[in-house]
XYZ file of C-alpha atoms in Angstrom:
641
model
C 43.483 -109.122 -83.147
C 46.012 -109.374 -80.114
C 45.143 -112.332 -77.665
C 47.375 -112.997 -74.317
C 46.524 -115.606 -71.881
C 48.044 -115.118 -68.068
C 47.750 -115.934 -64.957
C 46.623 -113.271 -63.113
C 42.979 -112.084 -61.359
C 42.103 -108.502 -61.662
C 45.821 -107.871 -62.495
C 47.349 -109.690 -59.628
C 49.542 -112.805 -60.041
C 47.672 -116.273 -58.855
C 49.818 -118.247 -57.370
C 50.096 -121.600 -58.185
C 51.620 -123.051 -54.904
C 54.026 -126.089 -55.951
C 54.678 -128.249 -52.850
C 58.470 -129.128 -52.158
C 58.365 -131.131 -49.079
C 56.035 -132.833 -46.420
C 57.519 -134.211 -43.118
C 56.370 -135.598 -39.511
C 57.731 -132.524 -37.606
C 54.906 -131.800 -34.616
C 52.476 -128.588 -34.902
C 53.788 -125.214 -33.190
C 55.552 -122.330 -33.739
C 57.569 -121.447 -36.878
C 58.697 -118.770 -39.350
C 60.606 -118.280 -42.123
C 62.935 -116.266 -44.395
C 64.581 -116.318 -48.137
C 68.113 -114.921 -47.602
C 69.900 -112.375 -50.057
C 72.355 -115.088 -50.479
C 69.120 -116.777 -51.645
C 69.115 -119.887 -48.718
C 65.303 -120.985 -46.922
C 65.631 -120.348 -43.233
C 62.866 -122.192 -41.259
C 62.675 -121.686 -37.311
C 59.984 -123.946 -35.555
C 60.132 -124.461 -31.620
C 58.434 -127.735 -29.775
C 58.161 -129.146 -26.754
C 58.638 -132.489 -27.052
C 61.794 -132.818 -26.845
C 61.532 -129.406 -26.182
C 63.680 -127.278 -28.588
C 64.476 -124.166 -31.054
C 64.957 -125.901 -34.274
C 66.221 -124.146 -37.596
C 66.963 -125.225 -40.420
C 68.949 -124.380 -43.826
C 68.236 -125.277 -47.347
C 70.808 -123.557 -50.025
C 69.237 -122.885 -53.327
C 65.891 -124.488 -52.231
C 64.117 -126.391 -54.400
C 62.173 -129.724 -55.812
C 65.417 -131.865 -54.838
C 65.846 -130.113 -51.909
C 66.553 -132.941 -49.053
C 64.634 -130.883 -46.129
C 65.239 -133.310 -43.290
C 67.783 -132.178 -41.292
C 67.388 -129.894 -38.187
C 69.322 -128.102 -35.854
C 68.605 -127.782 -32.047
C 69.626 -124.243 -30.624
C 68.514 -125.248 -26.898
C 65.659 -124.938 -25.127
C 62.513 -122.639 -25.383
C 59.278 -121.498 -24.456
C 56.997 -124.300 -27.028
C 53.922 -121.790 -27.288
C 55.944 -118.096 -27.123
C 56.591 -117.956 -30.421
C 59.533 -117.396 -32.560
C 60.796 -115.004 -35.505
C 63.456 -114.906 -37.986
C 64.947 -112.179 -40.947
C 68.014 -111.032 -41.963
C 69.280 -107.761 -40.797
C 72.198 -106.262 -43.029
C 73.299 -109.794 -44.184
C 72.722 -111.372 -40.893
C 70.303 -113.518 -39.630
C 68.593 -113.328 -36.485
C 66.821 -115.311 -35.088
C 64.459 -114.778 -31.909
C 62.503 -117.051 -29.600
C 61.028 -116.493 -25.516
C 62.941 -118.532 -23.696
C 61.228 -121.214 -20.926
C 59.955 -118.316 -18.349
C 57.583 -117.266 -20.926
C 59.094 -113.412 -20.699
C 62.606 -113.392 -21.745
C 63.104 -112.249 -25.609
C 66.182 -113.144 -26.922
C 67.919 -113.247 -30.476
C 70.460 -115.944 -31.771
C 72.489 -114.362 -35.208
C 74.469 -115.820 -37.774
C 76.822 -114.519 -39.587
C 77.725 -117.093 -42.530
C 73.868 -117.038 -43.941
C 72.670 -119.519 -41.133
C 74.956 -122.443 -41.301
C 76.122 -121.329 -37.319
C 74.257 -119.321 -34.715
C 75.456 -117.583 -31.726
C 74.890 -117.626 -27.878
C 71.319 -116.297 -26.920
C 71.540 -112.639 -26.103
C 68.000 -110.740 -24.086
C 66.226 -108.444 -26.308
C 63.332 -107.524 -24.054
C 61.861 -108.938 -21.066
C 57.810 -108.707 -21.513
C 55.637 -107.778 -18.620
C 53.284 -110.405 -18.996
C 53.371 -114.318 -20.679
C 54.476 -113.592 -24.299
C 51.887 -115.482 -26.718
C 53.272 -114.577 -30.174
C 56.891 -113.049 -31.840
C 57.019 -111.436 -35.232
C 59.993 -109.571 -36.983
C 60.446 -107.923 -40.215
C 63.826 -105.650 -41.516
C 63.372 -102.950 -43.411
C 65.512 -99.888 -45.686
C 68.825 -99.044 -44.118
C 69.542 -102.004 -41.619
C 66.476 -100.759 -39.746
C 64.472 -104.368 -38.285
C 61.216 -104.008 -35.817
C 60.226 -106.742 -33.680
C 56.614 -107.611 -32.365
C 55.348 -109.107 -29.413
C 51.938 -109.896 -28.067
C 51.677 -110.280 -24.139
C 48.387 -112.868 -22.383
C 47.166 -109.304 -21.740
C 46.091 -108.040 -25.099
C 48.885 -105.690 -25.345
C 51.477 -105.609 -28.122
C 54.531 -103.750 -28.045
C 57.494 -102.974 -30.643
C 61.059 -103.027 -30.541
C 62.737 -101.154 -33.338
C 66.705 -101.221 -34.358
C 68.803 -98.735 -35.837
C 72.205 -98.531 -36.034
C 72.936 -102.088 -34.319
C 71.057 -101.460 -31.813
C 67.092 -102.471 -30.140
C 65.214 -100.097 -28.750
C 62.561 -100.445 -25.703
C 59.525 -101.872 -25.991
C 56.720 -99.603 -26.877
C 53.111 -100.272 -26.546
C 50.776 -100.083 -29.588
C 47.406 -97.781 -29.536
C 45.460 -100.305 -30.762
C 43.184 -102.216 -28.148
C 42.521 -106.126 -28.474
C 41.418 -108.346 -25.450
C 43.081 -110.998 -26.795
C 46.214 -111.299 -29.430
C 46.270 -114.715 -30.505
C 48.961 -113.948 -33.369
C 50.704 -111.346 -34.632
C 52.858 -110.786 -38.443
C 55.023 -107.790 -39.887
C 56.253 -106.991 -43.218
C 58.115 -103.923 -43.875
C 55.902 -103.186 -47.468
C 55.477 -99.823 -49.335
C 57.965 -97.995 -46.852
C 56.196 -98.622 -43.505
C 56.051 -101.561 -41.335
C 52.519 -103.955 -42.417
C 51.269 -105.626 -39.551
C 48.236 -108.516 -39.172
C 46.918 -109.167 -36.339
C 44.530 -111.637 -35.042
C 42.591 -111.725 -31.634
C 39.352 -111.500 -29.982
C 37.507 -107.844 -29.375
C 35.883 -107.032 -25.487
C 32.635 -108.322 -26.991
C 34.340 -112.033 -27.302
C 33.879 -111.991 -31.159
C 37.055 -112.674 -32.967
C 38.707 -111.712 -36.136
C 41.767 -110.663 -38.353
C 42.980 -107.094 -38.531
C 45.521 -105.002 -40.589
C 47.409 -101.990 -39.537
C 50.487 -99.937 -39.977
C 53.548 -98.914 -37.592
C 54.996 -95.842 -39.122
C 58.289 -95.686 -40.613
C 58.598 -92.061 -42.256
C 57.126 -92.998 -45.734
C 53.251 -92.271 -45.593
C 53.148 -92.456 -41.711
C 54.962 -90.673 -38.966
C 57.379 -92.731 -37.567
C 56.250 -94.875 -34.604
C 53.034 -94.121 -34.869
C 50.450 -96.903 -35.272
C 47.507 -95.959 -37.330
C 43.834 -98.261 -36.613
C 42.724 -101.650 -36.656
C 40.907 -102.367 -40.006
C 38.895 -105.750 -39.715
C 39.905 -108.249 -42.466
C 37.018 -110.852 -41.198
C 35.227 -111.251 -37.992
C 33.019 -113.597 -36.559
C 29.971 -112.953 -34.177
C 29.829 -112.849 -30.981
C 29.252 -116.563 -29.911
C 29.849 -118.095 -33.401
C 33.110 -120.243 -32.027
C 34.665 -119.006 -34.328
C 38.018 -117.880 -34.006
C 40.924 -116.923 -36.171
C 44.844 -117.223 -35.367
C 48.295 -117.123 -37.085
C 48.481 -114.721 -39.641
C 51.264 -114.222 -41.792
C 52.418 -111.747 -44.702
C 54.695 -110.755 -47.683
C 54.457 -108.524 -50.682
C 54.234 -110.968 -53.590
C 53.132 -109.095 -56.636
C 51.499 -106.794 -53.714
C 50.553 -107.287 -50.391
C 49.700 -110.712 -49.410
C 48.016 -112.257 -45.810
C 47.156 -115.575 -44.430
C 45.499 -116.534 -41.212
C 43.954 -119.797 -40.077
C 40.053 -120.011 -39.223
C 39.280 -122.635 -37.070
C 35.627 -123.676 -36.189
C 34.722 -125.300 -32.445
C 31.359 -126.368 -33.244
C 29.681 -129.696 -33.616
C 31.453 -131.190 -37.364
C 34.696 -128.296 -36.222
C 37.137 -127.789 -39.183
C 40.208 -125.674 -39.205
C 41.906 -124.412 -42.319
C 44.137 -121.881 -43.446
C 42.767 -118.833 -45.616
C 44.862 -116.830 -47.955
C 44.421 -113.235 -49.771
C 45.683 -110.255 -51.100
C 45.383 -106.962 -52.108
C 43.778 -105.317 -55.482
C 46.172 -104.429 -58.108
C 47.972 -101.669 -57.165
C 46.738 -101.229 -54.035
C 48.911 -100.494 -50.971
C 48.743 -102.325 -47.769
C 47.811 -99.427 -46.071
C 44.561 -99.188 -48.603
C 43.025 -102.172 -47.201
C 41.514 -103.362 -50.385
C 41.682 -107.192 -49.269
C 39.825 -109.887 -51.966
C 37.350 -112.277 -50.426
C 39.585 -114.974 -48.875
C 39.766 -118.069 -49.750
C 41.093 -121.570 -47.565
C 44.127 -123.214 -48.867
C 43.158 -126.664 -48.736
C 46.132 -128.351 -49.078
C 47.447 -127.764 -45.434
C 44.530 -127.727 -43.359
C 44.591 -125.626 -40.077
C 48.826 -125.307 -39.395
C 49.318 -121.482 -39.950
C 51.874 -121.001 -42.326
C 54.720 -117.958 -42.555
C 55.033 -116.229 -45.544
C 58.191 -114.817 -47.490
C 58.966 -113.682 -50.940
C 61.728 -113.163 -53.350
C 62.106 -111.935 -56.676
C 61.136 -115.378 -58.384
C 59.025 -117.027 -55.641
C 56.620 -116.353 -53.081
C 57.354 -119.531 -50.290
C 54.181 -120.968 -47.693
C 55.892 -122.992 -44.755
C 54.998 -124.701 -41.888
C 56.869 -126.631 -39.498
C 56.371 -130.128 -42.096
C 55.519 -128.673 -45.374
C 57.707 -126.088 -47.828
C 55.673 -124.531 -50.715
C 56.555 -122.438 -53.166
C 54.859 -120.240 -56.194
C 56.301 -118.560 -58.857
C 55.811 -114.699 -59.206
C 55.097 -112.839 -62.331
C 54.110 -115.693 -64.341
C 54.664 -114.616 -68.304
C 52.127 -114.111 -70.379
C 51.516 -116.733 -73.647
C 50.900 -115.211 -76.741
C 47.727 -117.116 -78.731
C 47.240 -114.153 -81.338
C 48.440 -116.815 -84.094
C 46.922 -119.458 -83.216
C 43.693 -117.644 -83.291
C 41.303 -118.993 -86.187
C 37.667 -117.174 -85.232
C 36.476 -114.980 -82.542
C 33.004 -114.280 -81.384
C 32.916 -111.296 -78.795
C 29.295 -110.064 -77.097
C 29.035 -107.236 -74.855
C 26.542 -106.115 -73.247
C 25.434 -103.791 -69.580
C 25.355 -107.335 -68.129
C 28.301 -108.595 -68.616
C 30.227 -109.298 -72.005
C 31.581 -112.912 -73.313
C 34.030 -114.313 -75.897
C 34.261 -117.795 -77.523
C 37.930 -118.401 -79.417
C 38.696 -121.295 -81.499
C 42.320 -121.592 -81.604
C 44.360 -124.233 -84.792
C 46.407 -126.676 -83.280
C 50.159 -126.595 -84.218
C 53.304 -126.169 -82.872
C 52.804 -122.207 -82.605
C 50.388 -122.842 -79.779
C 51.986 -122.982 -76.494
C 51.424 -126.773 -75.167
C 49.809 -125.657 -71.922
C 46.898 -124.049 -73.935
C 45.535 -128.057 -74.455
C 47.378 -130.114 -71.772
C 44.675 -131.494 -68.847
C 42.799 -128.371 -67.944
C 44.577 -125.976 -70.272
C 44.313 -122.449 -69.089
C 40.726 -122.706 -66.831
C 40.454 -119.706 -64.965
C 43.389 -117.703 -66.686
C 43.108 -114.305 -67.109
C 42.576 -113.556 -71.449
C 43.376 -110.430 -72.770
C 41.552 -109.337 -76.316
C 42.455 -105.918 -78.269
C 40.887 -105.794 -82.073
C 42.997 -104.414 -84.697
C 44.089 -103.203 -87.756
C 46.961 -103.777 -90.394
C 47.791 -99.875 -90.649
C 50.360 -98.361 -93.220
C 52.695 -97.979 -89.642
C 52.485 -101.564 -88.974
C 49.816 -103.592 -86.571
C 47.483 -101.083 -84.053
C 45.183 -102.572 -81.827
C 42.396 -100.563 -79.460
C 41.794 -100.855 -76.195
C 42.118 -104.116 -74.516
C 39.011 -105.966 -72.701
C 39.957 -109.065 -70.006
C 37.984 -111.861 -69.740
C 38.626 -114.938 -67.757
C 38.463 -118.610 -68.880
C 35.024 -120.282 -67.872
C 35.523 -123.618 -69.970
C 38.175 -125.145 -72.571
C 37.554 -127.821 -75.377
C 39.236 -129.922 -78.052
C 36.978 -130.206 -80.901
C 36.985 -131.043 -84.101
C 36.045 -128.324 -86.619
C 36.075 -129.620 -90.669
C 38.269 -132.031 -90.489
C 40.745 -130.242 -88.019
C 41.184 -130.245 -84.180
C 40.899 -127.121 -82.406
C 41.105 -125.903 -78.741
C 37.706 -123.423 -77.742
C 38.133 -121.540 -74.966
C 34.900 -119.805 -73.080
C 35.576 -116.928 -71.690
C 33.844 -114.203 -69.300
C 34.118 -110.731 -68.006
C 33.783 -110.241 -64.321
C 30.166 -109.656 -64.488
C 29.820 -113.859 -64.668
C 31.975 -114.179 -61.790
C 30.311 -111.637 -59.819
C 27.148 -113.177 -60.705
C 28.672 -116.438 -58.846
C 30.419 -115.065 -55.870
C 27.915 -114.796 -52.672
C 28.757 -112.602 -49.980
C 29.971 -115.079 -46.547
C 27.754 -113.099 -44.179
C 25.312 -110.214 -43.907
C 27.037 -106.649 -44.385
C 25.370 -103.581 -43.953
C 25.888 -100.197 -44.295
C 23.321 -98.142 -42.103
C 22.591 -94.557 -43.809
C 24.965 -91.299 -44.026
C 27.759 -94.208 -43.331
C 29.217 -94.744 -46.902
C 28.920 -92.980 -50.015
C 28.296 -95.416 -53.199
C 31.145 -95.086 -54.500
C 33.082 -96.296 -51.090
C 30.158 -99.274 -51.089
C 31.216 -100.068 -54.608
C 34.475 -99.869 -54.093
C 34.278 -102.458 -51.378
C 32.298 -105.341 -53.032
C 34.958 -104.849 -56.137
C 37.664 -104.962 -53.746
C 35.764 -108.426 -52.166
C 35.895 -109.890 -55.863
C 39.409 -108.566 -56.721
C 38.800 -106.185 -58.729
C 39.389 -102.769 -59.183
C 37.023 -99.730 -59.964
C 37.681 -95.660 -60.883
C 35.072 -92.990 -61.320
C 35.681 -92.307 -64.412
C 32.863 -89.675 -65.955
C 30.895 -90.340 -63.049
C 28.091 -88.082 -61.468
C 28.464 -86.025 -58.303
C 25.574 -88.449 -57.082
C 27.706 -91.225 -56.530
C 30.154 -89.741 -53.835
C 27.121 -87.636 -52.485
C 24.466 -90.409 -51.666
C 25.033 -92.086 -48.791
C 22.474 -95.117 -48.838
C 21.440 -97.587 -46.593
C 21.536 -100.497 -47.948
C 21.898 -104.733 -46.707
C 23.240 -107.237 -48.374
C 22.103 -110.585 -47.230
C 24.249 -113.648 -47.159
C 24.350 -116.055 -50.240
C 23.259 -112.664 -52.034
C 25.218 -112.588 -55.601
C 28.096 -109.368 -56.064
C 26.443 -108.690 -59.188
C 22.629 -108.390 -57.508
C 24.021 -106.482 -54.681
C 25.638 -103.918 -57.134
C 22.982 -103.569 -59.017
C 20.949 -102.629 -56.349
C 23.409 -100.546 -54.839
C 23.500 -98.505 -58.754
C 19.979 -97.535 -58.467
C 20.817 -95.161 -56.317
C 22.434 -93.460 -58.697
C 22.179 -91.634 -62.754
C 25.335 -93.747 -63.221
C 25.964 -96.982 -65.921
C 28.470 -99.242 -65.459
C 31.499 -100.838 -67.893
C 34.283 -102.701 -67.544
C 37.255 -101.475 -69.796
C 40.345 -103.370 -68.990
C 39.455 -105.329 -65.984
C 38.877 -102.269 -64.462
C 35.112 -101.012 -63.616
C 34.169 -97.393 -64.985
C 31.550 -95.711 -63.367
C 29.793 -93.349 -65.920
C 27.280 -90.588 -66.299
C 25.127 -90.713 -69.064
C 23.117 -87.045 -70.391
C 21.115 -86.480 -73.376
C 23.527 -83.717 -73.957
C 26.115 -86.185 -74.204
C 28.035 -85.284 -77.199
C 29.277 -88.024 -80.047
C 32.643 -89.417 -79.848
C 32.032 -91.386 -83.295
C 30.913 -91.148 -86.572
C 29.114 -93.605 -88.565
C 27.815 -93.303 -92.444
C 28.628 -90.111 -93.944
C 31.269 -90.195 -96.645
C 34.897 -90.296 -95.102
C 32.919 -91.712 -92.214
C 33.012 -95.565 -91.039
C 31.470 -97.716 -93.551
C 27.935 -98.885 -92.646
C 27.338 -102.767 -93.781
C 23.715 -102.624 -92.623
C 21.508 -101.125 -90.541
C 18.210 -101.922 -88.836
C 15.559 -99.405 -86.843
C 12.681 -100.692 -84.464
C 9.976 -98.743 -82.690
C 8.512 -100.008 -79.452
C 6.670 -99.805 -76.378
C 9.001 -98.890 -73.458
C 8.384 -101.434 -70.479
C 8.142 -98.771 -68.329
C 6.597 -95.163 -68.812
C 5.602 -94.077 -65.319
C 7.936 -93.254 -62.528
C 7.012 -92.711 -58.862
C 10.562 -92.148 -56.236
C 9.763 -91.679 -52.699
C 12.210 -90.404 -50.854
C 12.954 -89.166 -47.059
C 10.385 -86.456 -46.576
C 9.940 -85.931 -50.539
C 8.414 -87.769 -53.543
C 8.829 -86.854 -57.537
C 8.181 -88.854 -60.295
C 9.290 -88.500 -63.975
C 6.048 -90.018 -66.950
C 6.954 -90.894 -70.657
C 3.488 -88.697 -71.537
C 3.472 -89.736 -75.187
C 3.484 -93.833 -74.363
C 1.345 -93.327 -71.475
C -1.332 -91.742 -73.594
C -1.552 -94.501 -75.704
C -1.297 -97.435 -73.482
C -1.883 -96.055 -69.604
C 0.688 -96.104 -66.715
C 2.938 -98.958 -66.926
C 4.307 -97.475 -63.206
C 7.171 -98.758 -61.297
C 7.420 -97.118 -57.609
C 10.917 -96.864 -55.953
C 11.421 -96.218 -52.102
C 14.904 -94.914 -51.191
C 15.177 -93.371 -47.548
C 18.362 -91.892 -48.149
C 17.091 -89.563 -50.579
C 16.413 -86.391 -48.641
C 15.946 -83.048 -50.615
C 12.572 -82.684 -53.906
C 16.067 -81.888 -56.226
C 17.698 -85.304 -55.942
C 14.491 -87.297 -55.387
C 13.015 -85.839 -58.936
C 16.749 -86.376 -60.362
C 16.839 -90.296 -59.312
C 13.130 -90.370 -61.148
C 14.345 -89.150 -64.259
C 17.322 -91.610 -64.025
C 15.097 -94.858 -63.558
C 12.623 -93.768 -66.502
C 15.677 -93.160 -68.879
C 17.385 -96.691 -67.786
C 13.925 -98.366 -68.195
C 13.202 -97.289 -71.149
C 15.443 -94.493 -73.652
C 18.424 -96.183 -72.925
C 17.208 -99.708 -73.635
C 18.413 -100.871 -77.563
C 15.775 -100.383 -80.594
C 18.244 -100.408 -83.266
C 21.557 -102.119 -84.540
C 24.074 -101.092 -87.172
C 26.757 -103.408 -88.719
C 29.535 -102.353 -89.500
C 33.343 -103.094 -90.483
C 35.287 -103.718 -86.810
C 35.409 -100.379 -85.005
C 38.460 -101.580 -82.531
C 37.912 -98.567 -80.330
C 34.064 -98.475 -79.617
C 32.380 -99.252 -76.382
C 29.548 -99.453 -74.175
C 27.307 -96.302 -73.646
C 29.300 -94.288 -75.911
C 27.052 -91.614 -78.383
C 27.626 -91.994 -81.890
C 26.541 -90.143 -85.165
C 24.706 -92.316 -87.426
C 23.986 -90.957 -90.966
C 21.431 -93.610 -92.567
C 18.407 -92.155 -95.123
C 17.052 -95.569 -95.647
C 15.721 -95.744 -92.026
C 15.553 -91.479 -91.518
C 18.256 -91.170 -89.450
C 20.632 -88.114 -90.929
C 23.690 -87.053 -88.107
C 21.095 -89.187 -85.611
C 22.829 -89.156 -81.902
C 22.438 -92.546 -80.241
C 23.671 -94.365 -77.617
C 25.794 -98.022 -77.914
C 23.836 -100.678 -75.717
C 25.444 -103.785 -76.942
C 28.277 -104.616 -79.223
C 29.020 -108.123 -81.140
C 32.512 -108.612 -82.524
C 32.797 -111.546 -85.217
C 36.628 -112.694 -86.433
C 36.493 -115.841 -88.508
C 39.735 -116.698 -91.537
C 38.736 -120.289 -91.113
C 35.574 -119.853 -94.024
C 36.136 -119.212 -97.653
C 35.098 -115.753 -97.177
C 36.864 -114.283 -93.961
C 34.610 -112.597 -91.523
C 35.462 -109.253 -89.412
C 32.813 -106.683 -88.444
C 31.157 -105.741 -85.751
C 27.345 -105.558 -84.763
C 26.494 -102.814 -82.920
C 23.219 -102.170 -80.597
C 21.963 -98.992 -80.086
C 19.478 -97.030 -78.097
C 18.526 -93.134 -77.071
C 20.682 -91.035 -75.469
């Protein structure tokens, strides 16, 4: 078997933020960039003694000395300031004390000097926050929100600013605004308050010729949002691409017992900025309510704020515990799968496997295998995530366990913030699906799914405190589809009884059967009864029934509108209830490539089963070299097709 340890969620890097400095400098405005000549540029502006302050740390890092500042003159304390680095320049930009005036500062020796201010822009209203990004070619855009709501953008080419142009978008209020240029347009985050008073966090893109026109803005898509009256509000977001896109904002509570913190997330892996696939977010407790600025290099992503400096590093490589690796016990099952790995001390296993907390909530990466005549070949791999770690001592020897789960557990522990709803004909269930994965950080695909799943649009409400894992199930049985996870990545599936089998089990040449066991049993359900918008069908198991009466479960499900789908959704729930559900197990040398709801061919006379078609509802993988007769094989649960 092949067994990595990382640390990643979902395929996405988790940063471990390492903090470099923390200082008495006074809450306000700031940014941030990493150079190309690889220096930390930090720009914070105050009003007491009122000042533009930057500062530059070469090579920044744990013996850093971060104390010194320079003052660039006065400025407007609360207008905001910006900083990046425009074909190996650096420019920085504040609002100087009439509230209006833009103006940049550069430096050309990598920010040890700056230059007289020069005007940018002059706003037509109080400007309440500044953001700036650079981009392909020397190109640069710069942000500004005006006390009316509005913001407009200032793009260079060719040396030169253009004039301000306002956005499409419509906020009452802008109470911060960020841009990244990330995946070939400009990313911005903005957060505000809507006409109704409620306030939130939004995402959009400028265009910059790669999957968006150029210059124009495309819509607001809400991050988070509070109600209307919550006092609530949310304020200085920031953002980088850090092993993807990245955002932070602070939340800030005004209520009796008030808090403010800052919250941090990021996209799905592989997702684009523009796809708005944002995980749940999460506060970053360390700093409390300053808003940071974000940056990133090739090594690091960096957090500042005007006291603190932070750092993480990207891309954090794997550790390779296949030798360490003494038994294995894998389960799987439609619920959620789990793996327990005792791992033999010695100097092959990395030291950070049993030091403190060892690897709690890394990512673990499991693909069974064979030695082959061409060398080592392993199947597909399955993640799991580290739910527990212990140092025991197994027959004399000490060994590290590690307790591991699939994203099902997770799910099952994750409770959605606040009520979300999705009124009928609003959202297919595949775009519903796809968001509560994208809320856990995960990612989904459709697989061999049915045409059901992008055709029924369902009403459905998920209540707060309500598990992922509830609320997907629910949301499934809408649907003829089964779920897996292969890879850390959720399949959606159709199952049919015409399904055909992709494996072969028994017959000479065939895989070797160890043993094999057959059950007959009542199904828990027989009777079926769906009613539907306007139409009702139900589906009976008339052989069971016979014999013991209508064991009946109803389903009500006003999205279902035609007699066709209604009698197809009753056929579905008797099959899940009851054909699908296991009533036999085979055991059998390790098959590295089988998997949930797959149809095999099993060829047993001793229980009547010759070329038999079932289905696989649960598998159990057993690796153990530490017993005086090694132990690999594989028991597999089965059920009708």
């Amino acid at each position: 078997m092949h067994a990595m340890l990382a640390e990643r969620w979902g395929g996405v890097t988790q940063l471990r933020w390492e903090r470099l400095t923390s200082g008495q400098e006074p809450v306000g405005p700031h940014a941030a960039v990493i150079t190309s000549g690889g220096s930390l540029i930090r720009i914070r502006a105050q009003a007491n003694p009122n000042g533009l302050f930057v500062q530059r740390i070469a090579s920044p890092g744990p013996d850093s000395q971060f104390g010194m500042w320079q003052n660039l003159g006065e400025t407007a304390a609360s207008g905001g300031v910006a900083v990046t680095e425009i074909d190996g320049q650096i420019h920085v930009l504040d609002v100087a004390a009439n509230q209006r005036t833009i103006r940049e500062r550069t430096s050309r020796d990598d920010g040890l000097t700056f230059g007289s201010p020069r005007t940018v822009a002059t706003a037509a209203a109080n400007v309440t926050s500044l953001a700036a990004a650079s981009g392909a070619g020397g190109g640069a855009l710069l942000l500004y929100a005006e006390s009316t709501g509005i913001v407009r953008s200032i793009t260079r080419t060719a040396g030169t600013w253009s004039s301000p142009s306002a956005w499409t978008n419509s906020l009452r209020t802008v109470d911060g605004i960020a841009c990244g240029h990330i995946d070939g347009d400009w990313a911005v985050v903005a957060c505000g308050t809507l006409s109704n008073r409620s306030s939130g966090v939004w995402t959009c893109n400028l265009g910059a010729g790669s999957s968006q026109t150029a210059g124009t803005w495309s819509m607001l898509r809400e991050v988070i949002a509070s109600a209307p009256g919550a006092d609530v509000t949310y304020r200085d977001p920031g953002v980088c691409a850090a092993d993807g896109p990245r955002i932070s904002f602070v939340e800030a509570y005004g209520g009796a017992a008030g808090y403010s913190q800052t919250m941090t997330t990021h996209a799905s892996a592989g997702a684009r900025f523009r796809d708005h696939r944002w995980r749940e977010s999460t506060p970053f407790g360390q700093i409390g309510g300053t808003g940071p600025a974000l940056a990133a290099e090739a090594s690091f992503a960096w957090l500042t704020t005007p006291s603190e400096v932070w750092r993480a590093h990207i891309g954090t490589p794997s550790i390779d515990i296949s030798g360490s690796v003494i038994a294995a016990d894998m389960k799987e099952t439609p619920r959620g799968a789990s793996v327990t790995l005792v791992l033999a001390e010695g100097p092959q296993l990395d030291s950070s496997v049993t030091v403190g907390s060892g690897p709690l909530g890394h990512e673990l990466s499991i693909a069974w295998g064979y030695e082959t005549g061409t060398g080592r070949e392993t199947g597909q791999a399955q993640r799991y995530w580290v739910r527990e770690v212990r140092r025991e001592t197994r027959r004399g020897s000490l060994v590290t366990v590690l307790e591991a789960e699939d994203p099902w557990w997770f799910m099952a522990k994750m409770r959605a913030r606040r009520q979300l709803t999705w009124p009928a004909h609003t959202a297919s269930v595949w775009n519903i699906l796809s968001q509560l994965l994208t809320m856990a950080g995960m990612s989904t695909t459709l697989a061999r799914s049915s045409p059901a799943i992008v055709a029924t649009y369902p009403a459905i409400t998920i209540s707060p405190n309500e598990s992922l894992a509830v609320a997907i199930t629910r949301l499934m049985s809408r649907v003829p589809d089964v779920l897996r996870f292969s890879d850390g990545v959720l399949e959606a599936i159709r199952t049919r009884e015409t399904d055909p089998a992709v494996y072969f089990y028994g017959e000479p040449g065939d895989h070797a059967l160890l043993d094999v066991a057959r059950s007959s049993a009542l199904s828990p359900v027989n009777h079926v009864q769906v009613y539907g918008h306007g139409a009702i069908a139900e589906s009976v198991n008339q052989r069971e029934m016979e014999s013991v009466g209508s064991l009946l479960v109803q389903v009500v499900d006003r999205s279902l509108t035609t007699p066709e789908v209604v009698a197809t959704r009753a056929d579905a729930e008797l099959r899940s209830r009851g054909v699908l559900q296991p009533f036999a197990r085979i055991t059998v040398p390790v098959n590295a490539g089988q998997q949930l709801h797959d149809v095999v061919s099993v060829t047993a006379p001793s229980v009547g089963w010759a070329s038999e078609r079932l289905r696989v509802a649960g598998l159990r993988t057993r690796y153990d070299i530490g017993t005086s007769q090694p132990v690999y094989q594989q028991d597999i649960e089965l059920g009708g097709v």
